């Protein structure tokens, strides 16, 4: 579902349907319609999509922050951030909130 949602967002961005960093109301309405057609449980609610967008943006921010630090890298096969155990231990000491992610 997320992959399709991201594809729709990219489609709208490439079509110029955004104002600065935000997608237009027309873009959100069209994405909601398309998501409803593909996934019947959306209940025609664009707020579901906006909340998912916010969550994905937060995940991106966290991943980018990790990858910007020395010792962390992206594993293309596992599709996840990897690092040696001691690097994770140090990171978690400094960022205890990350344990719940």
Coordinates of C-alpha atoms in Angstrom, one line a residue:
X1 CA 0.0 0.0 0.0
X2 CA 2.8 2.4 0.9
X3 CA 4.6 1.7 -2.4
X4 CA 1.5 2.6 -4.4
X5 CA 0.9 5.7 -2.3
X6 CA 4.5 6.9 -2.9
X7 CA 4.1 6.3 -6.6
X8 CA 0.9 8.4 -6.6
X9 CA 2.7 11.2 -4.7
X10 CA 5.6 11.2 -7.2
X11 CA 3.1 11.3 -10.0
X12 CA 1.4 14.4 -8.6
X13 CA 4.8 16.1 -7.9
X14 CA 6.0 15.4 -11.4
X15 CA 2.7 16.8 -12.7
X16 CA 3.4 20.0 -10.8
X17 CA 0.4 19.6 -8.4
X18 CA 2.1 21.1 -5.4
X19 CA 2.5 24.4 -3.8
X20 CA 6.0 24.8 -2.4
X21 CA 6.3 21.6 -0.3
X22 CA 2.6 20.7 -0.1
X23 CA 0.5 18.8 -2.6
X24 CA -2.6 20.7 -3.8
X25 CA -6.2 19.8 -2.7
X26 CA -6.8 18.5 -6.2
X27 CA -3.8 16.1 -5.9
X28 CA -5.0 14.9 -2.5
X29 CA -8.5 14.3 -3.8
X30 CA -7.3 12.4 -6.9
X31 CA -4.9 10.3 -4.8
X32 CA -7.7 9.5 -2.3
X33 CA -9.9 8.5 -5.2
X34 CA -7.2 6.2 -6.7
X35 CA -6.4 4.7 -3.3
X36 CA -10.1 4.0 -2.8
X37 CA -10.3 2.3 -6.1
X38 CA -7.4 0.0 -5.4
X39 CA -7.9 -0.5 -1.6
X40 CA -11.6 -0.6 -0.7
X41 CA -11.0 0.1 3.1
X42 CA -10.1 3.7 2.6
X43 CA -13.6 5.1 3.2
X44 CA -12.9 8.0 0.9
X45 CA -10.8 9.7 3.7
X46 CA -7.9 11.9 2.6
X47 CA -6.9 12.3 6.3
X48 CA -5.8 8.7 6.3
X49 CA -3.5 9.5 3.5
X50 CA -2.2 12.7 5.1
X51 CA -1.5 10.9 8.3
X52 CA 0.4 8.2 6.4
X53 CA 2.3 10.8 4.6
X54 CA 3.3 12.4 7.9
X55 CA 4.4 9.0 9.3
X56 CA 6.5 8.2 6.2
X57 CA 8.1 11.6 6.3
X58 CA 9.0 11.0 10.0
X59 CA 10.5 7.6 9.1
X60 CA 12.5 9.2 6.3
X61 CA 13.8 11.9 8.6
X62 CA 15.0 9.3 11.1
X63 CA 16.6 7.1 8.5
X64 CA 18.4 10.1 6.9
X65 CA 19.7 11.2 10.3
X66 CA 21.1 7.7 11.0
X67 CA 22.7 7.4 7.5
X68 CA 24.3 10.8 7.9
X69 CA 26.2 9.5 11.0
X70 CA 29.5 7.7 10.7
X71 CA 29.2 3.9 10.9
X72 CA 25.7 3.5 9.6
X73 CA 24.9 2.4 6.1
X74 CA 22.0 1.1 4.0
X75 CA 21.9 -2.6 3.1
X76 CA 20.2 -2.9 -0.3
X77 CA 19.5 -6.6 0.1
X78 CA 17.9 -6.4 3.6
X79 CA 16.4 -2.9 2.9
X80 CA 17.4 -1.6 6.3
X81 CA 20.0 0.5 8.1
X82 CA 23.0 -1.6 9.4
X83 CA 25.9 -0.8 11.7
X84 CA 28.2 -2.7 14.0
X85 CA 26.7 -3.6 17.5
X86 CA 28.9 -1.1 19.3
X87 CA 27.8 1.7 17.0
X88 CA 24.1 0.9 17.7
X89 CA 24.8 0.7 21.4
X90 CA 26.4 4.2 21.4
X91 CA 23.5 5.6 19.4
X92 CA 20.9 4.1 21.7
X93 CA 22.6 5.5 24.7
X94 CA 22.4 9.0 23.1
X95 CA 18.9 8.4 21.7
X96 CA 16.9 6.1 24.1
X97 CA 13.7 6.9 22.3
X98 CA 15.0 5.0 19.2
X99 CA 14.7 1.7 21.1
X100 CA 10.9 1.7 20.5
X101 CA 11.2 2.1 16.8

